Amino acid sequence: MIPARMVKASVVDLRAGSAPLPKRGIVDANVLYIVGYDFTSSVTAGLRSPSPYQIRFYPIWWKKAVQGGVALCTTAGALAEVAHIIERTELEILWRTDPRRPELDPDMPGQDFTPKYIKTVRYHYYSQLQALRESVETTLQSIRKLVDVIPQVGQDASALDQTLVQWIPSAADFGDAAFVASAQRTGMRHVISDDADLISFEGITVYTANRSAINAAALAGKLAT
């Protein structure tokens, strides 16, 4: 769990039926993936699916937000991450369901699929890659109907500087800082995410079902009630 002293964002436990809804919210890639991707094939192929709490609470909150008129948006970068995650999932399905699947590392036979082997699998199934990516595109188009894409305001050195300002004092990855900085440049302060690291950014409110993030926020006195 992230230390309470590092919690800087306000946090809303979206599992609660009484949780307030924002007027506008920017959605992280992890939530878009959960609400926008059909996990039927991945479960059948034996892949690890999202946690039960993720599958339960985010779609419920999403339906409530849509019914409540919340303007939901995301960034082009977040959509790119979703596309990457879906492609990786589909490639793993392809590999796991192949009765003649190749060794991932000839020098170490018997290796299981992990993200580090995605390029190996992509190269092996290159003849099927276009069809796979067209399927990913179809899913991405469906997701894009759920959210607006915020304009890319500032893609110059000043934008990088703003990202660095967000990233250095946080506990998050640089990509998370870029996501938050992009949101803040367009006036977005309400973030829907399952990533606990985002609660280490100041000046935002994170709506989440992540128990670790919620517990850390409660200890820090940053949990909205």
mmCIF file of C-alpha atoms in Angstrom:
data_model
loop_
_atom_site.group_PDB
_atom_site.id
_atom_site.type_symbol
_atom_site.label_atom_id
_atom_site.label_comp_id
_atom_site.label_asym_id
_atom_site.label_seq_id
_atom_site.Cartn_x
_atom_site.Cartn_y
_atom_site.Cartn_z
ATOM 1 C CA MET A 1 0.000 0.000 0.000
ATOM 2 C CA ILE A 2 1.216 3.481 -0.828
ATOM 3 C CA PRO A 3 2.374 5.258 2.375
ATOM 4 C CA ALA A 4 -0.165 7.716 3.760
ATOM 5 C CA ARG A 5 2.412 10.520 3.687
ATOM 6 C CA MET A 6 2.553 10.218 -0.118
ATOM 7 C CA VAL A 7 -1.196 10.612 -0.641
ATOM 8 C CA LYS A 8 -1.855 14.066 -2.106
ATOM 9 C CA ALA A 9 -5.017 13.625 -4.170
ATOM 10 C CA SER A 10 -8.539 13.554 -2.830
ATOM 11 C CA VAL A 11 -9.995 10.066 -3.225
ATOM 12 C CA VAL A 12 -13.575 8.957 -3.831
ATOM 13 C CA ASP A 13 -14.538 5.347 -3.114
ATOM 14 C CA LEU A 14 -16.709 4.688 -6.149
ATOM 15 C CA ARG A 15 -17.864 1.362 -4.674
ATOM 16 C CA ALA A 16 -20.156 3.272 -2.332
ATOM 17 C CA GLY A 17 -23.653 3.804 -3.595
ATOM 18 C CA SER A 18 -23.594 7.315 -2.150
ATOM 19 C CA ALA A 19 -20.331 8.266 -3.880
ATOM 20 C CA PRO A 20 -20.620 11.702 -5.535
ATOM 21 C CA LEU A 21 -20.385 11.976 -9.296
ATOM 22 C CA PRO A 22 -18.237 14.602 -11.013
ATOM 23 C CA LYS A 23 -19.614 16.781 -13.775
ATOM 24 C CA ARG A 24 -16.633 15.802 -15.916
ATOM 25 C CA GLY A 25 -14.155 12.994 -15.526
ATOM 26 C CA ILE A 26 -11.080 11.789 -17.376
ATOM 27 C CA VAL A 27 -10.719 8.012 -17.594
ATOM 28 C CA ASP A 28 -7.460 6.115 -17.269
ATOM 29 C CA ALA A 29 -6.537 3.248 -19.621
ATOM 30 C CA ASN A 30 -7.034 0.554 -16.979
ATOM 31 C CA VAL A 31 -10.707 1.451 -16.510
ATOM 32 C CA LEU A 32 -11.329 1.776 -20.254
ATOM 33 C CA TYR A 33 -9.913 -1.709 -20.692
ATOM 34 C CA ILE A 34 -12.174 -3.125 -17.980
ATOM 35 C CA VAL A 35 -15.402 -1.563 -19.255
ATOM 36 C CA GLY A 36 -14.652 -1.785 -22.984
ATOM 37 C CA TYR A 37 -13.085 -5.201 -23.602
ATOM 38 C CA ASP A 38 -14.891 -8.544 -23.823
ATOM 39 C CA PHE A 39 -12.961 -10.982 -21.632
ATOM 40 C CA THR A 40 -14.840 -14.108 -22.751
ATOM 41 C CA SER A 41 -12.093 -15.391 -25.069
ATOM 42 C CA SER A 42 -9.303 -14.604 -22.626
ATOM 43 C CA VAL A 43 -11.013 -16.477 -19.790
ATOM 44 C CA THR A 44 -11.659 -19.472 -22.073
ATOM 45 C CA ALA A 45 -7.986 -19.470 -23.078
ATOM 46 C CA GLY A 46 -6.916 -19.523 -19.431
ATOM 47 C CA LEU A 47 -5.617 -15.962 -19.173
ATOM 48 C CA ARG A 48 -5.759 -14.120 -15.897
ATOM 49 C CA SER A 49 -8.803 -11.877 -15.980
ATOM 50 C CA PRO A 50 -9.283 -8.628 -14.061
ATOM 51 C CA SER A 51 -9.967 -8.943 -10.356
ATOM 52 C CA PRO A 52 -13.575 -9.606 -9.320
ATOM 53 C CA TYR A 53 -13.865 -6.155 -7.739
ATOM 54 C CA GLN A 54 -12.781 -4.530 -11.015
ATOM 55 C CA ILE A 55 -15.327 -6.430 -13.080
ATOM 56 C CA ARG A 56 -18.016 -5.689 -10.513
ATOM 57 C CA PHE A 57 -17.606 -2.060 -9.541
ATOM 58 C CA TYR A 58 -16.304 -0.175 -12.588
ATOM 59 C CA PRO A 59 -19.128 -1.177 -14.962
ATOM 60 C CA ILE A 60 -21.680 -0.350 -12.243
ATOM 61 C CA TRP A 61 -20.106 3.068 -11.677
ATOM 62 C CA TRP A 62 -19.858 3.652 -15.425
ATOM 63 C CA LYS A 63 -23.570 3.011 -15.932
ATOM 64 C CA LYS A 64 -24.377 5.315 -13.038
ATOM 65 C CA ALA A 65 -22.108 8.041 -14.454
ATOM 66 C CA VAL A 66 -23.684 7.834 -17.894
ATOM 67 C CA GLN A 67 -27.190 7.953 -16.424
ATOM 68 C CA GLY A 68 -26.080 10.905 -14.290
ATOM 69 C CA GLY A 69 -24.889 12.863 -17.314
ATOM 70 C CA VAL A 70 -21.175 12.808 -16.440
ATOM 71 C CA ALA A 71 -19.058 14.001 -19.371
ATOM 72 C CA LEU A 72 -16.439 11.256 -19.696
ATOM 73 C CA CYS A 73 -13.253 11.743 -21.664
ATOM 74 C CA THR A 74 -9.726 10.414 -22.004
ATOM 75 C CA THR A 75 -6.432 11.159 -23.726
ATOM 76 C CA ALA A 76 -5.053 9.831 -26.993
ATOM 77 C CA GLY A 77 -2.177 8.399 -24.984
ATOM 78 C CA ALA A 78 -4.555 6.433 -22.763
ATOM 79 C CA LEU A 79 -6.300 5.007 -25.816
ATOM 80 C CA ALA A 80 -2.908 4.021 -27.229
ATOM 81 C CA GLU A 81 -2.200 2.159 -24.002
ATOM 82 C CA VAL A 82 -5.565 0.401 -24.216
ATOM 83 C CA ALA A 83 -4.783 -0.668 -27.790
ATOM 84 C CA HIS A 84 -1.424 -2.046 -26.639
ATOM 85 C CA ILE A 85 -3.010 -3.983 -23.749
ATOM 86 C CA ILE A 86 -5.704 -5.468 -25.993
ATOM 87 C CA GLU A 87 -3.173 -6.457 -28.663
ATOM 88 C CA ARG A 88 -1.025 -8.131 -26.003
ATOM 89 C CA THR A 89 -4.062 -9.982 -24.665
ATOM 90 C CA GLU A 90 -5.112 -11.151 -28.128
ATOM 91 C CA LEU A 91 -1.575 -12.297 -28.962
ATOM 92 C CA GLU A 92 -1.442 -14.288 -25.741
ATOM 93 C CA ILE A 93 -4.786 -15.898 -26.609
ATOM 94 C CA LEU A 94 -3.391 -16.791 -30.038
ATOM 95 C CA TRP A 95 -0.293 -18.362 -28.496
ATOM 96 C CA ARG A 96 -2.111 -20.250 -25.725
ATOM 97 C CA THR A 97 -4.705 -21.747 -28.077
ATOM 98 C CA ASP A 98 -2.164 -22.811 -30.705
ATOM 99 C CA PRO A 99 -1.624 -26.617 -30.420
ATOM 100 C CA ARG A 100 1.786 -26.113 -32.030
ATOM 101 C CA ARG A 101 2.716 -22.965 -30.189
ATOM 102 C CA PRO A 102 6.383 -22.027 -30.378
ATOM 103 C CA GLU A 103 8.871 -21.894 -27.557
ATOM 104 C CA LEU A 104 9.149 -18.338 -26.309
ATOM 105 C CA ASP A 105 12.823 -18.720 -25.493
ATOM 106 C CA PRO A 106 14.638 -21.570 -27.312
ATOM 107 C CA ASP A 107 17.454 -21.342 -24.768
ATOM 108 C CA MET A 108 14.991 -21.830 -21.885
ATOM 109 C CA PRO A 109 12.253 -24.239 -23.034
ATOM 110 C CA GLY A 110 8.914 -24.250 -21.255
ATOM 111 C CA GLN A 111 8.684 -20.515 -20.574
ATOM 112 C CA ASP A 112 5.184 -19.176 -19.984
ATOM 113 C CA PHE A 113 3.875 -16.048 -21.678
ATOM 114 C CA THR A 114 4.748 -12.741 -20.060
ATOM 115 C CA PRO A 115 4.705 -9.231 -21.546
ATOM 116 C CA LYS A 116 8.439 -9.450 -22.248
ATOM 117 C CA TYR A 117 7.692 -12.029 -24.963
ATOM 118 C CA ILE A 118 5.122 -9.959 -26.836
ATOM 119 C CA LYS A 119 7.510 -9.125 -29.678
ATOM 120 C CA THR A 120 8.496 -12.785 -30.066
ATOM 121 C CA VAL A 121 4.833 -13.786 -30.355
ATOM 122 C CA ARG A 122 4.049 -10.865 -32.648
ATOM 123 C CA TYR A 123 6.829 -11.870 -35.035
ATOM 124 C CA HIS A 124 5.776 -15.530 -35.022
ATOM 125 C CA TYR A 125 2.133 -14.764 -35.858
ATOM 126 C CA TYR A 126 2.912 -11.969 -38.283
ATOM 127 C CA SER A 127 0.709 -13.506 -40.991
ATOM 128 C CA GLN A 128 -2.279 -13.098 -38.641
ATOM 129 C CA LEU A 129 -1.263 -9.750 -37.206
ATOM 130 C CA GLN A 130 -3.274 -7.528 -39.547
ATOM 131 C CA ALA A 131 -6.522 -9.374 -38.846
ATOM 132 C CA LEU A 132 -5.779 -9.276 -35.131
ATOM 133 C CA ARG A 133 -5.104 -5.556 -35.201
ATOM 134 C CA GLU A 134 -8.262 -4.908 -37.208
ATOM 135 C CA SER A 135 -10.133 -6.652 -34.394
ATOM 136 C CA VAL A 136 -8.330 -4.433 -31.867
ATOM 137 C CA GLU A 137 -9.311 -1.397 -33.939
ATOM 138 C CA THR A 138 -12.967 -2.460 -33.834
ATOM 139 C CA THR A 139 -12.825 -2.710 -30.025
ATOM 140 C CA LEU A 140 -11.046 0.637 -29.817
ATOM 141 C CA GLN A 141 -13.721 2.263 -31.961
ATOM 142 C CA SER A 142 -16.371 0.920 -29.588
ATOM 143 C CA ILE A 143 -14.470 2.360 -26.624
ATOM 144 C CA ARG A 144 -14.156 5.719 -28.366
ATOM 145 C CA LYS A 145 -17.947 5.891 -28.502
ATOM 146 C CA LEU A 146 -17.938 5.848 -24.702
ATOM 147 C CA VAL A 147 -15.592 8.815 -24.214
ATOM 148 C CA ASP A 148 -14.464 12.024 -25.842
ATOM 149 C CA VAL A 149 -10.768 12.500 -26.543
ATOM 150 C CA ILE A 150 -9.403 15.706 -25.038
ATOM 151 C CA PRO A 151 -7.373 17.933 -27.365
ATOM 152 C CA GLN A 152 -3.604 17.645 -27.143
ATOM 153 C CA VAL A 153 -2.879 21.041 -25.641
ATOM 154 C CA GLY A 154 0.822 21.770 -25.577
ATOM 155 C CA GLN A 155 3.122 19.140 -27.038
ATOM 156 C CA ASP A 156 6.268 21.210 -26.721
ATOM 157 C CA ALA A 157 8.989 21.690 -24.140
ATOM 158 C CA SER A 158 6.630 23.435 -21.735
ATOM 159 C CA ALA A 159 4.357 20.387 -21.752
ATOM 160 C CA LEU A 160 7.327 18.196 -20.900
ATOM 161 C CA ASP A 161 8.291 20.585 -18.115
ATOM 162 C CA GLN A 162 4.791 20.389 -16.672
ATOM 163 C CA THR A 163 4.921 16.595 -16.772
ATOM 164 C CA LEU A 164 8.252 16.622 -14.947
ATOM 165 C CA VAL A 165 6.808 18.918 -12.284
ATOM 166 C CA GLN A 166 4.025 16.386 -11.707
ATOM 167 C CA TRP A 167 6.256 13.322 -11.871
ATOM 168 C CA ILE A 168 9.219 14.195 -9.619
ATOM 169 C CA PRO A 169 7.380 14.497 -6.265
ATOM 170 C CA SER A 170 4.905 11.672 -7.035
ATOM 171 C CA ALA A 171 5.109 7.906 -6.579
ATOM 172 C CA ALA A 172 3.870 7.256 -10.123
ATOM 173 C CA ASP A 173 5.369 6.345 -13.471
ATOM 174 C CA PHE A 174 6.277 9.048 -15.970
ATOM 175 C CA GLY A 175 3.395 7.967 -18.198
ATOM 176 C CA ASP A 176 0.971 8.544 -15.322
ATOM 177 C CA ALA A 177 2.416 12.021 -14.851
ATOM 178 C CA ALA A 178 1.931 12.764 -18.553
ATOM 179 C CA PHE A 179 -1.700 11.626 -18.269
ATOM 180 C CA VAL A 180 -2.364 13.842 -15.246
ATOM 181 C CA ALA A 181 -0.533 16.811 -16.771
ATOM 182 C CA SER A 182 -2.582 16.467 -19.983
ATOM 183 C CA ALA A 183 -5.762 16.428 -17.936
ATOM 184 C CA GLN A 184 -4.791 19.482 -15.934
ATOM 185 C CA ARG A 185 -3.826 21.464 -19.042
ATOM 186 C CA THR A 186 -7.441 21.141 -20.195
ATOM 187 C CA GLY A 187 -8.916 21.910 -16.787
ATOM 188 C CA MET A 188 -9.749 18.326 -15.839
ATOM 189 C CA ARG A 189 -9.400 17.549 -12.124
ATOM 190 C CA HIS A 190 -11.506 14.412 -11.692
ATOM 191 C CA VAL A 191 -9.771 11.162 -12.667
ATOM 192 C CA ILE A 192 -11.281 7.669 -12.845
ATOM 193 C CA SER A 193 -8.540 5.089 -12.370
ATOM 194 C CA ASP A 194 -7.678 1.757 -10.763
ATOM 195 C CA ASP A 195 -4.025 2.783 -10.423
ATOM 196 C CA ALA A 196 -3.176 3.525 -6.789
ATOM 197 C CA ASP A 197 -0.131 5.559 -7.849
ATOM 198 C CA LEU A 198 -2.373 8.352 -9.120
ATOM 199 C CA ILE A 199 -3.353 9.302 -5.583
ATOM 200 C CA SER A 200 0.196 10.638 -5.146
ATOM 201 C CA PHE A 201 -0.573 13.588 -7.462
ATOM 202 C CA GLU A 202 -1.666 16.872 -5.962
ATOM 203 C CA GLY A 203 -4.612 18.873 -7.262
ATOM 204 C CA ILE A 204 -6.810 16.028 -8.535
ATOM 205 C CA THR A 205 -9.621 13.847 -7.230
ATOM 206 C CA VAL A 206 -9.277 10.145 -7.984
ATOM 207 C CA TYR A 207 -12.402 7.996 -8.264
ATOM 208 C CA THR A 208 -11.401 4.387 -7.679
ATOM 209 C CA ALA A 209 -12.427 0.940 -6.453
ATOM 210 C CA ASN A 210 -8.819 0.048 -5.617
ATOM 211 C CA ARG A 211 -8.877 -1.000 -1.966
ATOM 212 C CA SER A 212 -5.204 -0.195 -1.435
ATOM 213 C CA ALA A 213 -5.705 3.360 -2.693
ATOM 214 C CA ILE A 214 -8.869 3.797 -0.648
ATOM 215 C CA ASN A 215 -7.260 2.532 2.554
ATOM 216 C CA ALA A 216 -4.193 4.739 2.059
ATOM 217 C CA ALA A 217 -6.433 7.772 1.483
ATOM 218 C CA ALA A 218 -8.422 6.997 4.613
ATOM 219 C CA LEU A 219 -5.238 6.847 6.706
ATOM 220 C CA ALA A 220 -4.079 10.137 5.192
ATOM 221 C CA GLY A 221 -7.421 11.856 5.807
ATOM 222 C CA LYS A 222 -7.893 12.327 2.042
ATOM 223 C CA LEU A 223 -10.931 10.094 1.535
ATOM 224 C CA ALA A 224 -13.984 12.058 0.474
ATOM 225 C CA THR A 225 -17.075 11.382 2.558
#
